Coordinates of C-alpha atoms and ligand atoms in Angstrom, one line a residue:
Chain A
M1 CA 16.7 64.0 58.6
P2 CA 16.5 68.2 59.1
S3 CA 20.2 68.9 58.9
T4 CA 20.9 67.2 54.9
D5 CA 17.7 69.0 53.8
T6 CA 19.3 72.5 55.0
V7 CA 22.3 71.2 53.1
K8 CA 20.7 70.4 50.0
A9 CA 18.3 73.8 49.9
P10 CA 20.7 77.0 49.8
P11 CA 18.5 80.3 50.9
P12 CA 17.3 82.0 47.5
D13 CA 19.4 85.5 48.7
R14 CA 22.5 83.8 48.0
E15 CA 21.9 83.4 44.0
P16 CA 25.1 85.2 43.1
A17 CA 27.3 83.0 44.7
V18 CA 25.3 80.2 43.3
K19 CA 25.7 81.3 40.2
K20 CA 29.5 81.4 40.5
R21 CA 29.9 78.1 41.6
S22 CA 27.8 77.0 38.1
T23 CA 31.2 77.2 36.5
E24 CA 32.3 74.5 39.0
R25 CA 32.3 71.1 37.3
P26 CA 29.1 68.5 37.8
G27 CA 31.7 66.0 39.1
D28 CA 32.9 68.3 41.6
R29 CA 29.4 69.2 42.6
I30 CA 28.0 65.8 42.6
F31 CA 31.1 64.8 44.7
R32 CA 31.1 67.7 47.4
G33 CA 27.6 66.8 48.1
T34 CA 28.0 63.2 48.7
A35 CA 31.0 64.3 50.8
V36 CA 29.5 66.4 52.7
G37 CA 26.0 64.5 53.3
A38 CA 28.4 61.4 54.4
A39 CA 29.9 63.1 57.0
T40 CA 26.7 64.8 58.0
V41 CA 24.7 61.4 58.6
I42 CA 28.3 60.3 60.2
L43 CA 28.5 63.2 63.0
V44 CA 24.6 62.8 63.3
A45 CA 24.7 59.4 63.9
L46 CA 27.3 59.8 66.4
A47 CA 25.7 62.5 68.4
G48 CA 22.5 60.4 68.6
V49 CA 24.6 57.4 70.2
A50 CA 25.6 60.6 72.6
I51 CA 22.1 61.9 73.1
F52 CA 20.8 58.3 73.9
L53 CA 23.2 57.0 76.0
T54 CA 23.1 60.2 77.9
V55 CA 19.5 60.2 78.5
E56 CA 18.7 56.5 79.0
G57 CA 21.5 56.5 81.3
L58 CA 21.2 59.0 83.6
P59 CA 18.5 57.8 85.5
G60 CA 21.0 54.7 86.5
L61 CA 23.6 57.1 88.2
T62 CA 21.4 57.4 90.8
A63 CA 19.7 53.9 90.8
E64 CA 19.3 51.5 94.1
P65 CA 21.2 48.7 94.5
D66 CA 19.1 45.8 94.3
A67 CA 19.7 47.2 90.2
M68 CA 23.5 47.7 90.0
S69 CA 24.5 43.9 91.6
G70 CA 24.0 45.2 95.3
Q71 CA 26.7 48.1 94.5
A72 CA 26.5 51.2 97.0
S73 CA 26.7 53.8 94.1
F74 CA 27.2 53.7 90.7
A75 CA 30.6 55.1 90.9
G76 CA 31.7 51.7 92.7
Y77 CA 30.0 49.8 89.9
A78 CA 31.0 51.3 87.3
L79 CA 34.9 51.5 88.5
R80 CA 35.1 47.8 89.0
L81 CA 33.9 47.5 85.5
V82 CA 36.0 49.9 84.1
Y83 CA 39.0 47.9 85.9
G84 CA 37.9 44.7 84.5
T85 CA 37.9 46.6 81.0
L86 CA 41.5 47.8 81.0
L87 CA 42.7 44.8 82.6
A88 CA 41.6 42.7 79.9
A89 CA 42.9 45.4 77.3
V90 CA 45.9 45.9 79.2
I91 CA 46.6 41.9 79.5
A92 CA 45.8 41.8 75.3
L93 CA 48.0 45.0 74.5
V94 CA 51.4 43.6 76.9
V95 CA 50.8 40.1 75.0
A96 CA 50.1 41.2 71.1
T97 CA 52.0 44.5 70.8
P98 CA 55.7 42.6 70.7
L99 CA 54.1 40.2 68.8
S100 CA 52.8 41.7 65.8
I101 CA 55.4 44.6 65.8
G102 CA 57.9 41.4 65.3
M103 CA 55.9 39.5 63.0
A104 CA 55.2 42.9 60.8
L105 CA 59.0 43.3 60.8
V106 CA 58.8 39.9 59.8
I107 CA 57.2 40.5 56.8
S108 CA 58.5 43.9 56.2
H109 CA 62.0 43.2 56.2
Y110 CA 63.4 39.9 57.3
A111 CA 61.2 37.1 55.5
P112 CA 61.3 37.1 51.8
R113 CA 59.0 38.2 49.4
R114 CA 57.7 34.8 48.3
L115 CA 57.1 33.8 52.0
A116 CA 56.0 37.6 53.2
T117 CA 53.2 38.0 51.1
P118 CA 51.3 34.5 52.3
L119 CA 51.7 35.3 56.1
G120 CA 50.8 38.6 55.5
Y121 CA 47.8 37.0 54.0
V122 CA 47.6 34.9 56.7
V123 CA 47.5 37.7 59.6
D124 CA 45.0 39.5 57.6
L125 CA 42.8 36.2 57.6
L126 CA 42.8 36.5 61.9
A127 CA 40.9 39.3 61.6
A128 CA 38.6 37.8 59.4
V129 CA 37.7 35.1 62.1
P130 CA 34.5 36.2 63.9
S131 CA 34.5 36.9 67.3
V132 CA 32.1 34.0 68.5
V133 CA 34.8 31.4 66.9
Y134 CA 37.2 33.3 69.3
G135 CA 34.9 32.9 72.0
L136 CA 34.2 29.2 71.9
W137 CA 38.0 28.4 70.9
G138 CA 38.6 30.9 74.1
I139 CA 36.4 28.1 75.9
L140 CA 36.7 24.7 74.5
F141 CA 40.7 25.0 73.9
L142 CA 42.3 27.0 75.3
G143 CA 40.9 27.4 78.4
P144 CA 41.5 24.2 79.7
R145 CA 45.3 24.3 78.6
M146 CA 45.2 27.3 80.8
G147 CA 43.7 25.7 83.6
D148 CA 46.8 23.3 83.9
L149 CA 49.0 26.1 83.9
F150 CA 47.1 27.9 86.5
R151 CA 47.0 25.4 88.9
W152 CA 50.8 25.0 88.4
L153 CA 51.3 28.8 88.5
E154 CA 49.4 28.9 92.1
E155 CA 51.1 26.1 93.1
N156 CA 54.5 27.9 92.4
L157 CA 54.4 31.1 91.9
G158 CA 51.6 31.4 94.3
F159 CA 53.2 33.9 96.7
I160 CA 53.4 36.7 93.7
P161 CA 50.3 38.6 93.9
L162 CA 49.2 38.0 89.9
F163 CA 49.1 34.1 90.9
A164 CA 47.5 34.1 94.2
G165 CA 45.3 32.2 93.3
P166 CA 42.4 30.3 93.6
A167 CA 43.4 28.7 90.1
A168 CA 40.4 28.2 88.1
G169 CA 40.0 24.7 86.3
S170 CA 38.7 26.0 83.7
G171 CA 41.1 28.3 83.0
R172 CA 37.9 31.1 81.9
T173 CA 39.8 34.1 84.3
I174 CA 40.5 37.3 82.7
F175 CA 44.5 36.1 81.9
T176 CA 42.9 33.4 79.2
A177 CA 40.1 36.7 78.0
G178 CA 43.2 38.9 77.6
L179 CA 45.0 36.4 75.5
V180 CA 41.8 35.8 73.2
L181 CA 41.7 39.3 72.5
A182 CA 45.5 39.9 72.4
I183 CA 44.9 37.4 69.1
M184 CA 42.2 39.1 68.3
V185 CA 44.0 42.9 67.8
L186 CA 47.3 40.9 66.7
P187 CA 45.9 41.3 62.8
I188 CA 44.8 44.8 63.6
I189 CA 48.4 45.8 65.2
T190 CA 50.3 43.7 62.6
A191 CA 49.0 45.1 59.3
I192 CA 49.4 49.1 60.7
C193 CA 52.6 48.3 61.7
R194 CA 53.8 46.2 58.3
E195 CA 52.4 49.2 56.0
I196 CA 54.4 51.9 57.9
F197 CA 57.3 50.0 58.2
A198 CA 57.4 48.7 54.4
Q199 CA 57.3 52.7 53.7
T200 CA 60.7 53.8 55.9
P201 CA 62.7 55.8 53.4
K202 CA 64.8 53.6 51.8
L203 CA 67.7 56.7 52.0
H204 CA 67.5 56.2 55.7
E205 CA 67.6 52.3 55.7
E206 CA 70.7 52.7 53.2
A207 CA 72.3 55.2 55.5
A208 CA 72.1 53.1 58.4
L209 CA 73.3 49.6 56.2
A210 CA 76.5 51.9 54.5
L211 CA 77.6 52.2 58.1
G212 CA 77.8 48.8 58.5
A213 CA 74.7 48.5 60.7
T214 CA 73.0 45.0 61.0
R215 CA 69.7 44.0 59.3
W216 CA 68.3 44.7 62.9
E217 CA 70.6 47.8 63.9
M218 CA 69.2 49.4 60.6
V219 CA 65.5 48.7 62.2
R220 CA 66.3 50.1 65.4
M221 CA 68.4 53.5 63.3
A222 CA 66.2 54.1 60.7
V223 CA 62.9 51.9 61.0
F224 CA 61.5 52.4 64.5
P225 CA 62.4 56.5 64.4
Y226 CA 59.9 56.6 61.4
A227 CA 57.3 54.5 62.0
R228 CA 57.3 55.4 65.8
S229 CA 54.2 57.5 65.6
G230 CA 52.2 54.9 63.8
M231 CA 53.1 52.5 66.4
V232 CA 51.7 54.2 68.6
S233 CA 48.5 54.6 66.6
A234 CA 48.7 50.9 66.0
T235 CA 48.7 50.0 69.5
M236 CA 45.8 52.3 70.3
L237 CA 43.6 51.1 67.9
G238 CA 44.0 48.0 68.6
L239 CA 43.7 48.9 72.2
G240 CA 39.8 50.2 71.3
R241 CA 39.4 47.1 70.0
A242 CA 40.5 45.6 73.2
L243 CA 38.1 47.6 74.9
G244 CA 34.7 47.3 73.4
E245 CA 35.2 43.7 72.4
T246 CA 32.5 42.1 73.8
M247 CA 31.5 38.6 72.4
A248 CA 34.4 36.9 72.9
V249 CA 35.1 38.0 76.1
A250 CA 31.6 37.2 77.5
M251 CA 32.0 33.8 76.3
V252 CA 35.5 33.3 77.6
L253 CA 35.4 35.0 81.0
A254 CA 33.6 33.2 83.8
A255 CA 33.7 36.5 86.4
S256 CA 31.2 36.8 89.0
G257 CA 29.2 40.1 87.8
T258 CA 30.9 43.2 89.1
G259 CA 33.7 41.1 91.4
F260 CA 37.0 42.8 92.9
V261 CA 39.2 44.6 91.9
T262 CA 42.3 42.8 91.9
L263 CA 45.5 41.9 90.2
N264 CA 44.8 38.1 90.6
L265 CA 45.0 36.9 87.1
I266 CA 44.2 33.0 87.6
S267 CA 41.0 33.7 89.6
T268 CA 37.4 34.3 88.7
Q269 CA 37.2 36.9 91.1
N270 CA 37.8 39.6 88.8
P271 CA 34.8 42.3 87.6
N272 CA 33.8 41.5 83.9
T273 CA 34.4 43.7 80.9
I274 CA 32.0 46.8 80.7
A275 CA 31.3 45.1 76.9
A276 CA 30.7 41.8 78.0
N277 CA 29.1 42.2 81.4
I278 CA 25.9 44.3 79.2
A279 CA 25.8 41.6 76.9
R280 CA 25.6 39.1 79.6
E281 CA 22.9 41.1 82.0
F282 CA 21.0 42.7 79.6
P283 CA 18.9 39.6 78.5
E284 CA 17.5 39.4 82.3
A285 CA 17.6 43.5 83.0
T286 CA 14.4 45.5 83.5
G287 CA 13.2 48.5 85.0
T288 CA 16.5 51.2 86.1
S289 CA 18.9 47.7 86.1
V290 CA 18.8 48.9 82.3
N291 CA 19.5 52.3 82.6
V292 CA 22.6 51.1 84.9
L293 CA 24.2 49.2 82.0
I294 CA 23.3 52.0 79.8
A295 CA 25.2 54.4 82.0
S296 CA 28.0 52.2 81.8
G297 CA 28.1 51.6 78.0
L298 CA 28.4 55.4 78.3
V299 CA 31.5 55.2 80.5
L300 CA 32.7 52.8 78.1
F301 CA 32.4 55.2 75.0
V302 CA 33.7 58.2 76.7
I303 CA 37.1 56.0 77.6
T304 CA 37.2 54.5 73.8
F305 CA 36.4 58.2 72.8
A306 CA 39.8 59.3 75.0
V307 CA 41.7 56.6 73.5
N308 CA 41.1 57.3 70.3
F309 CA 41.7 61.3 70.7
A310 CA 45.3 61.1 72.7
A311 CA 46.0 58.3 69.7
R312 CA 45.6 61.5 67.1
A313 CA 47.2 63.9 69.3
I314 CA 50.6 61.6 69.8
V315 CA 50.6 61.2 66.2
A316 CA 50.0 64.3 65.0
R317 CA 52.9 65.5 67.5
S318 CA 55.6 63.0 66.3
G319 CA 54.3 63.5 62.6
K320 CA 55.5 67.3 62.9
K321 CA 58.4 66.4 64.6
M322 CA 59.5 64.0 61.9
N323 CA 59.0 67.0 58.9
R324 CA 60.7 69.4 60.6
Chain B
M1 CA 94.8 52.9 56.4
A2 CA 93.6 54.1 53.1
K3 CA 93.6 50.9 50.8
S4 CA 94.0 49.9 47.2
I5 CA 91.2 48.3 45.2
D6 CA 91.6 45.5 42.5
V7 CA 88.8 44.6 40.8
S8 CA 88.5 42.0 37.8
D9 CA 86.2 40.2 35.3
L10 CA 83.3 41.8 37.5
D11 CA 79.8 41.2 36.3
I12 CA 77.1 42.8 38.5
Y13 CA 73.4 41.2 38.1
Y14 CA 69.6 42.7 39.4
G15 CA 68.2 38.7 39.5
D16 CA 68.9 37.6 35.6
F17 CA 69.1 41.4 34.4
L18 CA 72.8 42.1 33.8
A19 CA 73.9 45.3 34.4
V20 CA 77.0 45.6 34.3
Q21 CA 79.8 43.4 32.5
G22 CA 83.4 42.5 32.4
V23 CA 84.8 45.2 34.4
N24 CA 88.6 45.5 35.2
M25 CA 90.6 48.2 37.4
T26 CA 92.4 49.5 39.8
I27 CA 91.9 51.7 42.3
R28 CA 94.6 53.6 43.6
A29 CA 95.0 54.2 47.6
R30 CA 95.0 57.8 48.5
S31 CA 93.7 59.1 45.2
V32 CA 90.4 60.0 44.2
T33 CA 88.9 58.0 41.3
A34 CA 85.9 59.8 39.2
F35 CA 83.7 57.3 37.2
I36 CA 81.7 59.2 34.4
G37 CA 79.7 58.2 31.8
P38 CA 75.3 58.4 30.5
S39 CA 72.4 58.0 32.9
G40 CA 71.8 54.0 33.6
C41 CA 74.9 53.1 32.3
G42 CA 75.5 51.4 35.6
K43 CA 77.7 53.5 37.6
S44 CA 75.6 53.8 40.4
T45 CA 75.7 50.0 40.5
Y46 CA 78.9 49.3 40.2
L47 CA 80.1 51.5 43.0
R48 CA 77.7 50.1 45.1
S49 CA 78.9 46.7 44.8
L50 CA 82.5 48.0 45.9
N51 CA 81.1 47.8 49.8
R52 CA 78.2 45.6 49.0
M53 CA 75.2 47.6 49.2
H54 CA 74.4 46.3 45.7
E55 CA 73.2 43.2 47.6
V56 CA 70.9 44.8 49.9
I57 CA 68.5 45.0 46.6
P58 CA 66.2 41.3 46.5
G59 CA 67.4 39.0 44.0
A60 CA 71.1 41.1 43.5
R61 CA 74.4 39.6 43.1
V62 CA 77.7 39.9 41.8
E63 CA 80.0 37.6 39.7
G64 CA 83.9 37.9 39.4
K65 CA 86.1 39.5 42.4
I66 CA 87.3 42.1 43.9
V67 CA 90.2 41.9 45.7
V68 CA 90.8 45.1 48.9
D69 CA 94.3 45.1 49.6
G70 CA 95.0 41.1 49.2
Q71 CA 91.3 40.4 50.5
D72 CA 89.0 39.2 48.4
L73 CA 85.7 41.2 49.2
Y74 CA 83.1 38.9 48.5
G75 CA 85.2 35.5 49.7
N76 CA 83.5 32.8 51.7
G77 CA 83.1 33.9 55.4
V78 CA 83.5 37.6 54.5
D79 CA 80.8 39.3 56.8
P80 CA 79.5 41.9 54.4
V81 CA 78.2 44.5 57.3
A82 CA 82.1 44.9 58.0
V83 CA 83.1 45.6 54.7
R84 CA 80.8 48.1 54.9
R85 CA 82.4 49.4 58.1
Q86 CA 85.6 49.6 56.4
I87 CA 84.3 50.9 53.1
G88 CA 82.1 54.5 53.7
M89 CA 79.2 55.7 51.4
V90 CA 78.2 59.0 50.7
F91 CA 74.7 59.0 48.6
Q92 CA 73.2 61.3 46.5
R93 CA 70.9 63.1 48.2
P94 CA 71.9 64.0 51.8
N95 CA 70.6 61.2 54.2
P96 CA 71.1 62.4 58.0
F97 CA 69.0 60.4 60.7
P98 CA 65.6 62.4 60.6
T99 CA 65.3 62.1 64.6
M100 CA 69.0 62.2 65.5
S101 CA 71.1 65.4 66.8
I102 CA 73.6 66.9 64.3
Y103 CA 75.9 65.0 67.3
D104 CA 74.6 61.9 67.6
N105 CA 74.2 61.9 63.8
V106 CA 78.3 62.3 63.4
L107 CA 78.4 59.1 65.9
A108 CA 75.5 56.5 64.5
G109 CA 78.3 54.5 62.8
N110 CA 80.8 54.3 65.8
R111 CA 78.0 53.6 68.0
L112 CA 76.9 50.4 66.3
N113 CA 80.3 48.8 67.3
A114 CA 78.9 48.8 70.4
K115 CA 81.5 49.6 73.0
K116 CA 80.7 52.1 75.3
M117 CA 82.1 55.4 74.4
K118 CA 83.1 57.8 77.3
K119 CA 81.6 61.2 77.2
S120 CA 85.2 62.9 76.5
E121 CA 86.3 59.8 73.6
A122 CA 82.8 60.5 71.4
D123 CA 83.3 64.7 71.9
T124 CA 86.9 64.1 70.5
I125 CA 85.3 62.3 67.2
V126 CA 82.8 64.6 66.7
E127 CA 84.9 67.4 66.3
R128 CA 87.5 65.7 64.5
S129 CA 85.1 64.5 61.9
L130 CA 82.9 67.5 61.8
K131 CA 86.4 69.1 61.0
G132 CA 87.1 66.7 58.4
A133 CA 84.2 67.3 56.7
N134 CA 84.5 71.3 57.1
L135 CA 81.4 71.4 59.0
W136 CA 82.8 71.7 62.5
G137 CA 82.6 76.0 62.4
E138 CA 79.0 76.3 61.7
V139 CA 77.8 73.5 63.9
K140 CA 79.6 73.8 67.0
D141 CA 76.9 76.1 68.5
R142 CA 74.5 73.6 68.1
L143 CA 75.7 70.1 68.1
G144 CA 72.3 69.2 69.7
K145 CA 69.7 70.1 67.0
P146 CA 68.6 67.7 64.9
G147 CA 70.4 67.4 61.2
M148 CA 67.9 67.7 59.1
G149 CA 68.0 71.2 60.4
L150 CA 70.7 72.3 58.0
S151 CA 71.1 73.3 54.3
G152 CA 71.4 70.5 52.3
G153 CA 75.2 71.3 51.5
Q154 CA 75.6 71.3 55.2
Q155 CA 73.8 67.9 55.6
Q156 CA 76.0 66.3 52.5
R157 CA 78.8 67.5 55.0
L158 CA 77.2 66.1 58.0
C159 CA 77.3 62.9 56.0
I160 CA 80.2 62.5 55.0
A161 CA 81.5 63.3 58.9
R162 CA 79.3 60.6 60.0
A163 CA 81.2 58.4 57.5
I164 CA 84.7 58.9 58.3
A165 CA 83.8 59.1 61.9
V166 CA 84.7 55.2 61.5
E167 CA 87.6 56.1 59.9
P168 CA 87.1 54.3 57.1
E169 CA 89.8 52.9 54.6
V170 CA 87.5 53.8 51.2
L171 CA 84.9 56.6 50.8
L172 CA 82.7 55.5 47.8
M173 CA 80.3 58.7 46.8
D174 CA 77.4 58.8 44.7
E175 CA 77.0 62.0 42.9
P176 CA 77.1 64.1 46.0
C177 CA 77.0 66.7 45.0
S178 CA 74.3 66.9 42.3
A179 CA 71.6 67.7 44.7
L180 CA 73.7 70.6 45.9
D181 CA 74.1 74.3 44.8
P182 CA 77.4 76.0 43.4
I183 CA 78.4 76.8 46.7
S184 CA 78.0 73.9 48.4
T185 CA 79.5 71.9 45.7
S186 CA 82.9 73.9 45.7
A187 CA 82.7 73.2 49.3
I188 CA 82.8 69.3 48.6
E189 CA 85.0 69.4 46.1
D190 CA 87.3 71.3 48.4
L191 CA 87.0 68.4 51.1
I192 CA 87.6 65.6 48.7
H193 CA 91.2 67.0 47.8
E194 CA 92.0 67.3 51.5
L195 CA 90.3 63.8 52.3
K196 CA 92.5 62.3 49.6
S197 CA 95.3 62.0 52.0
Q198 CA 94.1 59.8 54.0
Y199 CA 91.4 58.0 51.9
T200 CA 90.9 56.4 49.0
I201 CA 87.9 58.2 47.2
V202 CA 85.5 57.1 44.4
I203 CA 83.3 59.5 43.1
V204 CA 80.6 58.9 40.8
T205 CA 79.8 62.4 38.8
H206 CA 78.0 63.6 36.2
N207 CA 79.4 66.5 36.4
M208 CA 82.9 66.4 33.8
Q209 CA 83.9 69.6 34.9
Q210 CA 84.1 68.3 38.4
A211 CA 85.4 64.8 37.5
A212 CA 88.4 67.1 36.1
R213 CA 89.0 69.2 38.7
V214 CA 89.1 66.4 41.7
S215 CA 90.2 62.9 40.3
D216 CA 92.9 61.8 39.5
E217 CA 92.1 58.8 37.3
T218 CA 89.0 58.4 35.6
G219 CA 87.0 55.5 34.5
F220 CA 84.6 56.3 31.6
F221 CA 81.2 53.8 31.6
N222 CA 78.9 53.4 28.3
L223 CA 76.2 51.2 27.0
K224 CA 76.8 49.4 24.4
G225 CA 73.1 50.0 23.0
A226 CA 69.6 49.7 24.3
G227 CA 68.7 47.1 26.4
Q228 CA 72.9 45.9 26.9
P229 CA 74.8 45.8 30.1
G230 CA 77.3 48.8 30.5
H231 CA 80.9 48.4 30.9
L232 CA 83.7 50.2 31.3
V233 CA 85.0 52.0 28.1
E234 CA 88.4 53.8 29.5
F235 CA 89.9 54.0 32.6
N236 CA 93.4 56.1 32.7
P237 CA 94.9 58.9 34.7
T238 CA 92.3 61.9 34.3
E239 CA 94.5 64.8 32.9
K240 CA 94.8 61.9 29.8
V241 CA 90.8 60.8 29.6
F242 CA 90.2 64.6 29.3
A243 CA 92.8 65.6 26.9
N244 CA 93.8 62.9 24.3
P245 CA 91.3 59.8 25.6
D246 CA 92.2 56.5 23.9
N247 CA 88.9 55.9 23.0
E248 CA 87.0 57.7 20.2
A249 CA 83.1 57.2 22.3
T250 CA 85.0 58.5 25.2
E251 CA 86.0 61.6 23.4
A252 CA 82.5 61.8 21.6
Y253 CA 81.0 61.8 25.6
I254 CA 83.6 64.4 26.8
S255 CA 82.9 66.8 23.5
G256 CA 79.4 66.4 24.7
R257 CA 78.8 65.3 21.3
F258 CA 76.2 62.4 22.8
G259 CA 74.9 61.6 26.4
Ligands
ADP1 N1 67.3 48.4 42.2 C1 67.4 47.9 40.8 N2 66.7 46.9 40.4 C2 66.4 46.8 39.1 N3 67.3 47.6 38.2 C3 68.0 48.4 38.4 C4 68.3 48.9 40.3 N4 68.9 49.6 39.9 C5 69.4 50.3 38.6 N5 68.7 49.1 37.9 C6 69.2 49.1 36.4 O1 70.5 48.9 36.2 C7 71.1 50.0 35.3 C8 72.4 51.0 35.9 O2 71.7 52.0 36.7 P1 72.6 52.8 37.5 O3 73.2 51.8 38.1 O4 71.9 53.5 38.5 O5 73.0 53.7 36.5 P2 73.6 55.1 36.8 O6 74.0 55.2 37.9 O7 75.1 54.7 36.1 O8 72.9 56.3 36.2 C9 70.0 50.5 34.9 O9 69.5 49.7 33.7 C10 68.6 50.2 35.7 O10 67.8 50.2 35.3
MG2 MG1 73.5 57.0 39.2

């Protein structure tokens, strides 16, 4: 790789500077070299991915309708998939965030230590289950049970647009996919929140308790304000995971290709997610439809990037506020 | 409002570790009681057992009896949360809530009682408490600013204002001046003098001159030896403790021969 070469070979005219540096310990030099090298590799890899997606995706932007499941323009095609992606991710977060925060609080502040440690392990273990397993579980276990629930929802709450139906008996809808995603992001959000909750300064917890706060009041007065930015970034990380998750969604969600932009959660009319759509369509794709899929991948790349950026900005801003 | 505290045969544990053993004393209402003694002899531990803050630490427990105005603090059915609302506490390091304004910090305890407060009522409490803590003049024009923006001494007085805003019966202070400069320290000592007309005050201090200046009665705690529990060596009127102590160890400590 050319860029690492330039790091290794200092230009000869900077000889004196190099001499001065030789007072540096070898350990420092080796560490600095490795760190710079690693950082360069990461940047190069990231740039490589971005360039690949752009170059290969560009032809997809002007593809014929038959390469885009009959959509007239790429914007229309991508928009539906973006909607599907965001809908699944939002369902996942709406379910997972309160659960994770509750779980993290139980582990950090409520459960006795003998119980908290194993509970933490179990939650961490959820992160180690492969997505395929979640996919199977979603199809074979969760799906049928959700199907029954969907039929009930359609009959009794069908007047709410969310449950308009027709209910999918297999239960393999965006709602079920969102629930599976929720379980997959739960350990991420829980682990980060738990760490941050546990770091709340004793000083502030005791300030609240000494005023006669109950444990929950203490959590609201001392723990949450301290952990707010961490909770936001944990949620954003979970969102990143939910946006990009492919296998489980591709297996669980029986969405019809690009589908419709609809709020209906219990039928299979919703669009697929970008990642799952790529995974399903790619094996049969030829010619410009490959470019179309890659272009949709670029869209996902941009969204995930934006989410991470937003998370960092929020964390940086509230971090400043706490240290004032 | 202010109440007296009767302590009898109190043993305080951290798990299996006996930290303080066999304390007996009566803390008078509307007076200042100071605890002195070398580090690690259990002054903080004992102080925290007086408002049940001790049991916040996992495994920590107490044996014996503490009676506040006829009521057993550790009796069955006594809610530690209710105890802490009646017996306020000020810590060694000032600890205003970092995300709250000065105004909200003062009201933090009152808001826990959950009843809706009228704005005028809240304003009255804030002004009265900040005046009570000798801080009103310095902050009245910036009540909406964060409490963390104040100096250390001001933050500590803000914490005192927060503690007295709920009108407790007793105020416990654990080395409230040890993180402060001499001027802030003297401001807080003046404040303690004023507060004792309304409150029962118990203060732990490392500084013997401070104990002599502010307190009416002084308790000297000591360790029986390394690894042994702390105990109350002597409890007497402050003048007597400093002029003519009953116990040799007290005299040795006060005259600076150890500790
Ligand atoms: N959280 C705790 N867990 C276990 N032991 C503690 C804890 N806090 C204090 N101790 C022990 O209790 C004893 C008394 O400590 P402390 O009350 O802080 O003394 P002082 O305030 O007089 O310096 C010491 O031996 C100390 O190590
Ligand atoms: Mg102490």
